[in-house]
Tab-separated table of C-alpha atoms in Angstrom:
chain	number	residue	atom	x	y	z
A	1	UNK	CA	18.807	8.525	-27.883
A	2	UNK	CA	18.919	12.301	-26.837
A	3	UNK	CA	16.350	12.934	-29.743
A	4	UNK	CA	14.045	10.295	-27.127
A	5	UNK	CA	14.202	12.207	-24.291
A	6	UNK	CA	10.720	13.196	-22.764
A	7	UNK	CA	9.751	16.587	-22.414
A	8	UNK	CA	11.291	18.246	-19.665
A	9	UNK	CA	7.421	18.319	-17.724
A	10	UNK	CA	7.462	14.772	-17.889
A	11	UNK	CA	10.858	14.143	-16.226
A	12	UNK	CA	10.085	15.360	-13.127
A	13	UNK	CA	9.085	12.379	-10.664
A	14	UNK	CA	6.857	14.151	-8.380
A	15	UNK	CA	4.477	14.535	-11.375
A	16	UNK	CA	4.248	10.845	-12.366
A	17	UNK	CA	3.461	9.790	-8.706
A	18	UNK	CA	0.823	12.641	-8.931
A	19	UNK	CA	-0.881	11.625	-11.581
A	20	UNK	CA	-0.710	7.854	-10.219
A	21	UNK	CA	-2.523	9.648	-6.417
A	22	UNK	CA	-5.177	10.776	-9.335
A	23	UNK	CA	-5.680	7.763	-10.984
A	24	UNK	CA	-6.161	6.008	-7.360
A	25	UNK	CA	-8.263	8.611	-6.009
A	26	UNK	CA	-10.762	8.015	-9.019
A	27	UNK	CA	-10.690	4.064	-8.994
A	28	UNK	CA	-10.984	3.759	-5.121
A	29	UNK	CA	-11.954	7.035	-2.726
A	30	UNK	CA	-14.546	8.195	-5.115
A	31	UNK	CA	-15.951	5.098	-6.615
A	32	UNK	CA	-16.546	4.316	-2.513
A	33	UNK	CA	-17.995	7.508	-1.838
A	34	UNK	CA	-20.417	6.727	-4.763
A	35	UNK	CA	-21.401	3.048	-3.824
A	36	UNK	CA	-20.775	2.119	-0.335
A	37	UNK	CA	-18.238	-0.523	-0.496
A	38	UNK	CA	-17.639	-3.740	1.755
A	39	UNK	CA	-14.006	-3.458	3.153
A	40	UNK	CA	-13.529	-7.314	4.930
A	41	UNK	CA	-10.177	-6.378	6.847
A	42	UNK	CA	-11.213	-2.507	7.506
A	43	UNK	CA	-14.296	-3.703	8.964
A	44	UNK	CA	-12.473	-5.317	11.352
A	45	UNK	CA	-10.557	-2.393	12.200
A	46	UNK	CA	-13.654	-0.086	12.738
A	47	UNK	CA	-15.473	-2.500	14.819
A	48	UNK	CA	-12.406	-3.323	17.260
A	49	UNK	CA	-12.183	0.622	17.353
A	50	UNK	CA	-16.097	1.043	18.569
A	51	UNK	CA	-16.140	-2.184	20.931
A	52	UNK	CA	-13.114	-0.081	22.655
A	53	UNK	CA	-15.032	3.243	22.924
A	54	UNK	CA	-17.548	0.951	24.823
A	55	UNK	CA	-15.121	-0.431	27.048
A	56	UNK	CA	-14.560	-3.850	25.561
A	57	UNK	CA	-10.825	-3.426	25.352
A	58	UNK	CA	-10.317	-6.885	27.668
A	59	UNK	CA	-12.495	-8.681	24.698
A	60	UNK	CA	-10.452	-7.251	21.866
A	61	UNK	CA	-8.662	-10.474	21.191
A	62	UNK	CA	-11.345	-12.718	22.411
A	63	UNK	CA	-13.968	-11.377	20.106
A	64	UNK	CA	-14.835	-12.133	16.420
A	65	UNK	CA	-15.517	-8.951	14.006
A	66	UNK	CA	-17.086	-8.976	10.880
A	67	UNK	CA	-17.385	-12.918	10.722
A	68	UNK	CA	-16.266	-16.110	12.799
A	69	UNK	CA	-12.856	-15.870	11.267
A	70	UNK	CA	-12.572	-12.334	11.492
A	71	UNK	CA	-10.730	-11.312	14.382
A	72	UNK	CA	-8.268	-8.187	15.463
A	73	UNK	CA	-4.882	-9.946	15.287
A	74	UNK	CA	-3.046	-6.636	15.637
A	75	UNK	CA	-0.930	-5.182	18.652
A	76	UNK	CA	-2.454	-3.452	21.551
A	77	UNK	CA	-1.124	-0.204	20.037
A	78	UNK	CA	-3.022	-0.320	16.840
A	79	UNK	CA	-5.570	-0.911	18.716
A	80	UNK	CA	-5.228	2.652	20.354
A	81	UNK	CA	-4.069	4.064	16.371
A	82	UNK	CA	-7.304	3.633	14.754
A	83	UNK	CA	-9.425	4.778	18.204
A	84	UNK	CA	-10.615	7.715	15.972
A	85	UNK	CA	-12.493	5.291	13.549
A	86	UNK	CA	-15.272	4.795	16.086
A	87	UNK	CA	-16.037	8.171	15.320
A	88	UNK	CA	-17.011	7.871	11.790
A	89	UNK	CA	-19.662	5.503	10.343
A	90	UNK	CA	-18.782	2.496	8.137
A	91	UNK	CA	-18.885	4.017	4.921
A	92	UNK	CA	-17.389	7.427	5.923
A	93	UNK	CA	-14.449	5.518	7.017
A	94	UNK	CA	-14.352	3.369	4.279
A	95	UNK	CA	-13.224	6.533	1.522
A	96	UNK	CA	-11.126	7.765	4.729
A	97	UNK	CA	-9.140	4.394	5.098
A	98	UNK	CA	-8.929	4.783	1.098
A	99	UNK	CA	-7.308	7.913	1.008
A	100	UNK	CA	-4.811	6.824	3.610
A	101	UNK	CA	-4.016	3.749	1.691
A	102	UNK	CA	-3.143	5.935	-1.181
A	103	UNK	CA	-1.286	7.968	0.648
A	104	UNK	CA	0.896	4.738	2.018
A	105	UNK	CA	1.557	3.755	-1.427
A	106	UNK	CA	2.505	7.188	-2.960
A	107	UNK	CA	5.020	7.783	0.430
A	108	UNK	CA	6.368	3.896	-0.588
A	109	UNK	CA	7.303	5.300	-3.752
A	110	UNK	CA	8.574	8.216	-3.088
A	111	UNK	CA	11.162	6.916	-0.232
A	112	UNK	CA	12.295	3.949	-2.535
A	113	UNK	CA	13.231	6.337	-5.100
A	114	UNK	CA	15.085	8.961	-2.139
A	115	UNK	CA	17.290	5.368	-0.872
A	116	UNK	CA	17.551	4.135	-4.092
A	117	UNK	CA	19.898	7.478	-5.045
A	118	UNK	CA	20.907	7.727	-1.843
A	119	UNK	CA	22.924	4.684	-2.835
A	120	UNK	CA	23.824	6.084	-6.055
A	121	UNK	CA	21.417	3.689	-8.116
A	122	UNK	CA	19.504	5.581	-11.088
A	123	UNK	CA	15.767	5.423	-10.874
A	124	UNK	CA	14.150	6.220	-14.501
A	125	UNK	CA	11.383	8.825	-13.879
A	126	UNK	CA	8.258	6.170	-14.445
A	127	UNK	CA	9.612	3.769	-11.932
A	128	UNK	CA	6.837	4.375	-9.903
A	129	UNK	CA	3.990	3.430	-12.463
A	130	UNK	CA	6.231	0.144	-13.498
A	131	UNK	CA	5.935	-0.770	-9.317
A	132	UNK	CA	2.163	-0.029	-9.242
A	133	UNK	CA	1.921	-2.030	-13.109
A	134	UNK	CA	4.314	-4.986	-11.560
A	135	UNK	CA	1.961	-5.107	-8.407
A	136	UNK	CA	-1.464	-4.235	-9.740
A	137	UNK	CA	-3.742	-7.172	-8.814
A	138	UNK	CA	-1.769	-7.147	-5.169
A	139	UNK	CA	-2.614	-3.388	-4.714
A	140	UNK	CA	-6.668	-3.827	-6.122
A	141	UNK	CA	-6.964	-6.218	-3.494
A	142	UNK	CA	-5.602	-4.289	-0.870
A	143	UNK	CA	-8.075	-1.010	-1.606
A	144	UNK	CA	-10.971	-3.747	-2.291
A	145	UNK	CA	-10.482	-5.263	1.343
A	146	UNK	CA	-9.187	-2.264	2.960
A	147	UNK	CA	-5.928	-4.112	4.008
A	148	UNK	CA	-3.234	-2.814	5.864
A	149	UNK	CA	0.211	-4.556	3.814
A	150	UNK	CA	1.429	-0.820	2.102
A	151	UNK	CA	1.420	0.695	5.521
A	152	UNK	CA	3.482	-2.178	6.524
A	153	UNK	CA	6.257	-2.454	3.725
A	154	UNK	CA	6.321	1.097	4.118
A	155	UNK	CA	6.980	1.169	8.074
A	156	UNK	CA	9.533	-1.658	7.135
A	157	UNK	CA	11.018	0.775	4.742
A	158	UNK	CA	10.891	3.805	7.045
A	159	UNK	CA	13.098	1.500	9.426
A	160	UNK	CA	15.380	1.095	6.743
A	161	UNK	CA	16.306	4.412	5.953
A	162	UNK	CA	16.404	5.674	9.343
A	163	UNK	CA	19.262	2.905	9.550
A	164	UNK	CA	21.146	3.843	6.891
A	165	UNK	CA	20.381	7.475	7.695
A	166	UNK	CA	22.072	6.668	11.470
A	167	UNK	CA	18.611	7.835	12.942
A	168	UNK	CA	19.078	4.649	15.355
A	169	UNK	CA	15.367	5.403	17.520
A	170	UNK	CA	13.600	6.564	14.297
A	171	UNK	CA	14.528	2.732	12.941
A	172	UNK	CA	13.702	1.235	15.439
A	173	UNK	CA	10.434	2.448	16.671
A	174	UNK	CA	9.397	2.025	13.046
A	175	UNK	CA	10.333	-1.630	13.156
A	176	UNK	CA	8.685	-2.227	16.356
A	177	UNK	CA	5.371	-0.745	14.567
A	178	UNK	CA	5.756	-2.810	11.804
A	179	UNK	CA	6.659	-6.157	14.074
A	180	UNK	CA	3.118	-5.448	16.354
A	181	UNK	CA	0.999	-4.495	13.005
A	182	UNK	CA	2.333	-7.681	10.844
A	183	UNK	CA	4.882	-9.968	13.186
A	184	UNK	CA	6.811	-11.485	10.416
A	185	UNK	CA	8.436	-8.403	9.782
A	186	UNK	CA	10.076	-9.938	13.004
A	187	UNK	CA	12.541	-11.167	10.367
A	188	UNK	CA	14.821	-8.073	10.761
A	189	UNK	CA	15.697	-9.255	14.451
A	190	UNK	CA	17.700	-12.857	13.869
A	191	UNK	CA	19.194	-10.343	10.736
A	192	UNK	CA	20.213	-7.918	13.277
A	193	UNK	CA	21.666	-10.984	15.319
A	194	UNK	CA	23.600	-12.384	12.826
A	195	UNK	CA	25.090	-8.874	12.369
A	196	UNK	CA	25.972	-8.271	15.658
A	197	UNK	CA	24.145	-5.438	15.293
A	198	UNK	CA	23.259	-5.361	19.448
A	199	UNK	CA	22.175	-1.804	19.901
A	200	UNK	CA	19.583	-2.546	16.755
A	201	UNK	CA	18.053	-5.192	18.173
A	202	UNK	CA	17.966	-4.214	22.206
A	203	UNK	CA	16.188	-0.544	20.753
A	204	UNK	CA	13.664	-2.524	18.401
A	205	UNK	CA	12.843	-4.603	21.531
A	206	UNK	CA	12.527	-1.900	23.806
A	207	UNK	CA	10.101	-0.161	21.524
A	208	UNK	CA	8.011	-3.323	20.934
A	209	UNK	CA	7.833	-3.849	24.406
A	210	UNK	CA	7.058	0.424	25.503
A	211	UNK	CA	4.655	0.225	22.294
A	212	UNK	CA	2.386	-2.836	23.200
A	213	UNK	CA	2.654	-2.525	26.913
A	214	UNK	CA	1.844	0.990	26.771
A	215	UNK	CA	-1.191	0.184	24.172
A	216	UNK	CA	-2.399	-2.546	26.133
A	217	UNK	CA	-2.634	-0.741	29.541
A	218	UNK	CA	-5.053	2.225	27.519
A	219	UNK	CA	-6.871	-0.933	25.903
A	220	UNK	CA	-7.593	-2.873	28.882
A	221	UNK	CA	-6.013	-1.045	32.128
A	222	UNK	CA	-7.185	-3.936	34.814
A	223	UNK	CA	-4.643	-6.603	33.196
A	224	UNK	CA	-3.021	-5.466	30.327
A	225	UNK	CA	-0.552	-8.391	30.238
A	226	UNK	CA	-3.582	-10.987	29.786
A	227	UNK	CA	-4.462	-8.845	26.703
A	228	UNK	CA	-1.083	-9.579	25.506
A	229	UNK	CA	-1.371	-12.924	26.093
A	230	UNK	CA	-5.006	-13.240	24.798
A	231	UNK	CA	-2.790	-11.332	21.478
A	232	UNK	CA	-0.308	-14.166	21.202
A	233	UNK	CA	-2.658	-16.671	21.497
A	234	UNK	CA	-5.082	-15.627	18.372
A	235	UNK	CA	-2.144	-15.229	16.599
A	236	UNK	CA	-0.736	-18.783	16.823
A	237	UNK	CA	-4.317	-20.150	16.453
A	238	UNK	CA	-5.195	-17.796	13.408
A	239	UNK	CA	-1.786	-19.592	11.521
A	240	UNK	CA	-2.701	-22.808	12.019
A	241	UNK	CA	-6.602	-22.612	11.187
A	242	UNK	CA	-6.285	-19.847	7.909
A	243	UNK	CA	-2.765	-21.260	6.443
A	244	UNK	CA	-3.887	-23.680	3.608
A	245	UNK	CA	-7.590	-21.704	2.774
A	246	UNK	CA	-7.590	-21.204	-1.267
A	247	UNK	CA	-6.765	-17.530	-0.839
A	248	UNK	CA	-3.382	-18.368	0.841
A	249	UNK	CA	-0.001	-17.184	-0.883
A	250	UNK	CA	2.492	-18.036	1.552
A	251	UNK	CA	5.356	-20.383	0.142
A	252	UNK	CA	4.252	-23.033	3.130
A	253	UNK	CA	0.897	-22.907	1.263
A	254	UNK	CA	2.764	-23.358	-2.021
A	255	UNK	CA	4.878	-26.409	-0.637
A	256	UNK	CA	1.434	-27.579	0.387
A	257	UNK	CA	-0.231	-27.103	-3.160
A	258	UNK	CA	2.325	-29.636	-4.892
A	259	UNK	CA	3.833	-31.335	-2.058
A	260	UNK	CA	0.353	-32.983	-0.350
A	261	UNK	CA	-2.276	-34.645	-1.774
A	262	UNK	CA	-4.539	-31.897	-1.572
A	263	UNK	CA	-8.136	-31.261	-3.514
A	264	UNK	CA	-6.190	-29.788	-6.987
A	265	UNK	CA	-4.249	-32.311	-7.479
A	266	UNK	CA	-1.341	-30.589	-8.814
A	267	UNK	CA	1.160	-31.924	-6.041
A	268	UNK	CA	4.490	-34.374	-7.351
A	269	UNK	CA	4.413	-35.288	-3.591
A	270	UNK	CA	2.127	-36.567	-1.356
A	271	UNK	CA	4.029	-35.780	2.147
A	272	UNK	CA	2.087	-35.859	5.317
A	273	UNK	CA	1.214	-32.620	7.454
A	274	UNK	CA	4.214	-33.121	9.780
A	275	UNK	CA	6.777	-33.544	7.064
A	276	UNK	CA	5.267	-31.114	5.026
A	277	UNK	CA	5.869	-28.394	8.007
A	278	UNK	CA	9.603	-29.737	8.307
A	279	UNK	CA	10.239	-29.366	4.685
A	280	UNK	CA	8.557	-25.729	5.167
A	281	UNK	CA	10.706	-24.796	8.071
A	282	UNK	CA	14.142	-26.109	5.763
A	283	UNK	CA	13.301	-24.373	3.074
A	284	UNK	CA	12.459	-21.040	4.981
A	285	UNK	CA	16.059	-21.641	6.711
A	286	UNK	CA	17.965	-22.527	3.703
A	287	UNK	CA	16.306	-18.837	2.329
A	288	UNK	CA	17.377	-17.170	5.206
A	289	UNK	CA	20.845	-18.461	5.382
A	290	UNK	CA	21.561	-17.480	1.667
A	291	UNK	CA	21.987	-14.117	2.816
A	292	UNK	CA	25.045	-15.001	4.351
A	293	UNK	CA	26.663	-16.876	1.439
A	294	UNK	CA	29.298	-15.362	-0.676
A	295	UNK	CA	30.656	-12.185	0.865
A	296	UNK	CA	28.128	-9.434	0.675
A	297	UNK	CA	30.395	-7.006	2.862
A	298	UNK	CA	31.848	-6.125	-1.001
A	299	UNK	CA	29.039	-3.977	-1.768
A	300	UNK	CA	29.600	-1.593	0.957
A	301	UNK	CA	27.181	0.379	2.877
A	302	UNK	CA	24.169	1.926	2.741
A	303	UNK	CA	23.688	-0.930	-0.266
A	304	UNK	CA	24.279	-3.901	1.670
A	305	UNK	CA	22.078	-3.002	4.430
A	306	UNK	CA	19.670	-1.755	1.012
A	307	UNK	CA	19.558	-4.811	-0.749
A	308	UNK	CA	19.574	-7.128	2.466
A	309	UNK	CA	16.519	-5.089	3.426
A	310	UNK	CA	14.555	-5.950	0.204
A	311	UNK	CA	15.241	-9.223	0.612
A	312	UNK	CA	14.047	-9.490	4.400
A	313	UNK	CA	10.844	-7.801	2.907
A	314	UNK	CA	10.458	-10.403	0.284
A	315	UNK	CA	11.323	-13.078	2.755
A	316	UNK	CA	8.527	-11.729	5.658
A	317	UNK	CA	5.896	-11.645	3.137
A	318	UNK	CA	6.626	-15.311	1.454
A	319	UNK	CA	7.046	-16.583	5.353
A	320	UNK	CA	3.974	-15.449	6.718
A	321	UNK	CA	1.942	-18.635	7.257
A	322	UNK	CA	-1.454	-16.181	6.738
A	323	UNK	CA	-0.400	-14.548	2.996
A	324	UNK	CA	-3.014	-13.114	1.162
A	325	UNK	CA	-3.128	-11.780	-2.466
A	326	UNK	CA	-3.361	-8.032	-0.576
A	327	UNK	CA	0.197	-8.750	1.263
A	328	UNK	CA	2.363	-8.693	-1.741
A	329	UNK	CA	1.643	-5.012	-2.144
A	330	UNK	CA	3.934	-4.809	0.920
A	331	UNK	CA	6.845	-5.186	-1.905
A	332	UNK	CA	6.876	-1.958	-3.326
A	333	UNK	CA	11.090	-1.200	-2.115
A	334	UNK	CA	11.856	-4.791	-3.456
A	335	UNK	CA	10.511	-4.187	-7.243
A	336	UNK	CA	11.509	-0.628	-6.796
A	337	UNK	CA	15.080	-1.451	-6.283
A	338	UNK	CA	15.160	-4.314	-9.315
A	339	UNK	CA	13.795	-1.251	-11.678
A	340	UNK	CA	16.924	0.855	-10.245
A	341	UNK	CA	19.682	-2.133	-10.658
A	342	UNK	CA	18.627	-2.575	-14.358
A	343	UNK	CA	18.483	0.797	-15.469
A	344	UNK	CA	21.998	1.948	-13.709
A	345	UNK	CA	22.394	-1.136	-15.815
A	346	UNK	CA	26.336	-2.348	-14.432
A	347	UNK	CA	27.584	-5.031	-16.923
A	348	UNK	CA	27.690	-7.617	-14.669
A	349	UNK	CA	23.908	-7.757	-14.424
A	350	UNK	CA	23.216	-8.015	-17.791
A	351	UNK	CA	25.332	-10.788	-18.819
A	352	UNK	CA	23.823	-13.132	-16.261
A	353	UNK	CA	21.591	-15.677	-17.971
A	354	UNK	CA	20.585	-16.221	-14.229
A	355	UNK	CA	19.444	-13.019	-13.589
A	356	UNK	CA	17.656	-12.954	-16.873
A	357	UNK	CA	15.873	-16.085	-15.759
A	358	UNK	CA	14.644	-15.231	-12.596
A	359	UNK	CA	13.710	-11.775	-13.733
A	360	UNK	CA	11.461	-13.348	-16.202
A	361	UNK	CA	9.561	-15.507	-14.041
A	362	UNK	CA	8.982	-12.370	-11.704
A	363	UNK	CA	7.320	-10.145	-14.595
A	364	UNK	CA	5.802	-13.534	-15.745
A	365	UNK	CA	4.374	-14.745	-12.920
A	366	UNK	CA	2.863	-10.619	-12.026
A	367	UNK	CA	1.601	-11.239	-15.710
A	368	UNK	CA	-0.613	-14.222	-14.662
A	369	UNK	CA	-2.032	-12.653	-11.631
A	370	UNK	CA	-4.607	-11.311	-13.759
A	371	UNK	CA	-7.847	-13.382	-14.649
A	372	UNK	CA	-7.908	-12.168	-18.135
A	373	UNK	CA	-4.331	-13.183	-18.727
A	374	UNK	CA	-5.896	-17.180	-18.101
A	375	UNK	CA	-8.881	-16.347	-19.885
A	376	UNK	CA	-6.867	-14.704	-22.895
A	377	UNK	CA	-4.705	-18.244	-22.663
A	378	UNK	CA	-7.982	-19.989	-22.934
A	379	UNK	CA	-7.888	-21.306	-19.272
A	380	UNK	CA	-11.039	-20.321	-18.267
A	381	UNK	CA	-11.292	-23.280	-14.476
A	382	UNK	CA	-8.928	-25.054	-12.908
A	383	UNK	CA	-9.990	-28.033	-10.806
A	384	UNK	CA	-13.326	-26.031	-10.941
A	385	UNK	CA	-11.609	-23.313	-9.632
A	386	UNK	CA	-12.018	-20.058	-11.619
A	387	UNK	CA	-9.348	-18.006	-9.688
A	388	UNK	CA	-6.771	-20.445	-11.654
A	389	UNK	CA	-3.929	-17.700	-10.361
A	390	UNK	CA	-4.878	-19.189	-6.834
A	391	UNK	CA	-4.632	-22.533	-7.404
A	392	UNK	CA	-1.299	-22.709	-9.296
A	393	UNK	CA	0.235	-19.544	-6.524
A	394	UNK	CA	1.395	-17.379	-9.211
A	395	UNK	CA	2.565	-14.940	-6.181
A	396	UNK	CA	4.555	-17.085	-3.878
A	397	UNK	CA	6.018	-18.188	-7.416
A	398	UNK	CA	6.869	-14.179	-8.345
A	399	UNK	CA	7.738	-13.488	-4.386
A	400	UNK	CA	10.612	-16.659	-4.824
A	401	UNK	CA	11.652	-14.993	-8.035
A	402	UNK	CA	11.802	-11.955	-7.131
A	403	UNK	CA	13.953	-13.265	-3.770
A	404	UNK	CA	16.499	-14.920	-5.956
A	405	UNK	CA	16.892	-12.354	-8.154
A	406	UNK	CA	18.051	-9.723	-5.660
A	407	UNK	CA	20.216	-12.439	-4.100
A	408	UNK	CA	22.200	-12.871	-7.735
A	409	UNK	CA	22.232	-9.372	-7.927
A	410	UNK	CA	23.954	-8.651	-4.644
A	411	UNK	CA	26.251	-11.574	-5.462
A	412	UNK	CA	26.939	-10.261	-8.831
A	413	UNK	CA	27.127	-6.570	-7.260
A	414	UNK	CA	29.613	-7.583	-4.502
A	415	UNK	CA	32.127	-8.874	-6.768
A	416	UNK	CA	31.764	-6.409	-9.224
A	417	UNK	CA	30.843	-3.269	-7.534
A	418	UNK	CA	30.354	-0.604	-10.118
């Protein structure tokens, strides 16, 4: 195998992640620069940045954006974060917001790799590329909508390694971020619970609270606890209205798919709404309890609190009850760590038909997230639907996957700790 090796240029990381900012930098920042593009989330984000230079921070909640279903559904202190888009027109901040999202997705990488050999896992040198292959049609949809899921997986992953790094602020503070941008990253708290881990969870609270306080006093300084109110109440009405639209990925929208009776007909069950939610809200337990089966305390730290971590990130993008396409490009530690598993390559892991299985389905079901992969299969509609990826939830499918297989490897890991 030595006769294999690459060339010693090509071994170097920090060149493979540049040539993937290059490749990105051509397909997105410049192709927008060329042809202004139409960014549906980042429109939302300018707009709610200009109605606040005008002083319609009390509205910010209260207020549609782009459309009628297009509303600001972040915390007050995003809000204040992107203040500086009002200064630059639509398509200016279009190949800014871009170049940022790049820049979220190359930083991703490049702290996976740093905690996966921080835990003493090997990461082969084109890791990065197989992430960006394994979560290509995720990522396209997040620079075509100008989405903000990388700069959440990666605030979720900052948190991490401050943790493990005993930076106990630093972790928090990024939690708290990533709790008011997306709030199922809220996940980490009832983990934190469960792990008596008090000080965690009483500094992530006292950052959400400084954070969103703080941003909703600049955003709307008469009553800046009715814009946090006006906050939580878009939020619970934007889950129930948006949670079963076509686009949705979450796995209640996937229990819905073959569970009700809905318009593709591809449901075994045909459960009402109300047991459909309870089945939901089992199911999302039952996931959330397997992290404390077996004894997980055998792996040993930084990797428990590692692999635990890619889990929770699985876990808040599967839970969300709004899960688009664009979120599972939040999952960038997750797939990174499976690459870095299999090629330190411990015995244990490959001798597990399990594993094998539900590493399969993961690359399987990223496979069929392409259009041409149906068309190639000569599945061309679907119920007359021509995203057939949609309609059978090839992502929730890869997201449970992908869950299961970190949980056998931890399992597997635990007992056998290499």
């Amino acid at each position: 195998m030595a006769g294999m090796q690459l060339p010693r240029a090509l071994r170097d990381p920090r060149l493979w992640l540049a040539v993937i900012t290059l490749v990105l930098v051509l397909r997105f920042p410049l192709t927008f620069a060329r042809h202004r593009p139409y960014l549906m989330d980042f429109n939302v984000y300018h707009t709610a940045a200009q109605r606040l230079l005008q002083g319609q921070g009390p509205l910010l909640y209260n207020t549609p954006t782009a459309s009628e279903l297009m509303y600001f559904k972040y915390g007050p202190v995003w809000a204040v974060a992107w203040l500086w888009l009002a200064w630059l027109s639509n398509h200016l901040g279009a190949v800014v917001w871009s170049l940022l999202t790049i820049a979220w997705c190359v930083l991703a990488c490049w702290v996976s790799r740093r905690l996966c050999r921080r835990a003493g896992w090997r990461v082969p040198v084109f890791a990065d590329a197989l992430v960006i292959l394994w979560l290509v049609r995720p990522i396209i949809a997040e620079f075509a909508n100008g989405q903000v899921d990388l700069l959440w997986g990666l605030l979720v992953l900052l948190s991490l390694s401050a943790f493990v790094a005993r930076r106990p602020w630093a972790s928090a503070v990024a939690l708290a971020a990533a709790i008011s941008l997306k709030l199922p990253a809220a996940l980490f708290l009832p983990y934190y619970a469960l792990r008596r881990q008090w000080g965690a969870l009483a500094r992530v609270g006292i950052c959400l609270l400084a954070l969103n306080l703080g941003g909703a006093w600049l955003v709307a300084p008469s009553d800046p606890v009715r814009l946090l109110l006006d906050w939580a109440h878009l939020l619970q009405e934007s889950g129930s209205t948006r949670a079963f639209e076509i686009g949705s990925q979450s796995l209640l929208a996937l229990l819905a798919r073959y569970l009700t009776a809905d318009a593709y007909r591809l449901n075994v069950l045909a459960l009402s709404m109300g047991h459909l939610l309870l089945v939901a809200s089992l199911v999302q337990a039952a996931l959330f309890g397997l992290l404390w089966v077996g004894r997980p305390e055998g792996l040993g730290e930084p990797r428990r609190t590692l692999i635990d971590g890619a889990l929770l990130t699985v876990a808040m993008v599967l839970f969300a009850p709004t899960c688009w396409i664009a979120t599972y490009s939040a999952l960038v530690w997750p797939v990174m760590l499976i690459v870095a598993l299999w090629t330190t390559a411990h015995p244990t892991l490959r001798r597990s038909l399990p594993l094998l299985a539900t590493g399969a389905v993961a690359a399987l079901a990223s496979l069929l997230t392409g259009s041409h992969v149906w068309r190639w299969l000569g599945v061309r509609y679907l119920r007359g639907e021509s995203y057939v990826y949609l309609v059978v939830m090839t992502l929730p499918w890869m997201g449970l996957a992908l869950f299961l297989h970190l949980l056998l490897c931890r399992h597997r890991l635990s007992k056998n700790p290499p």
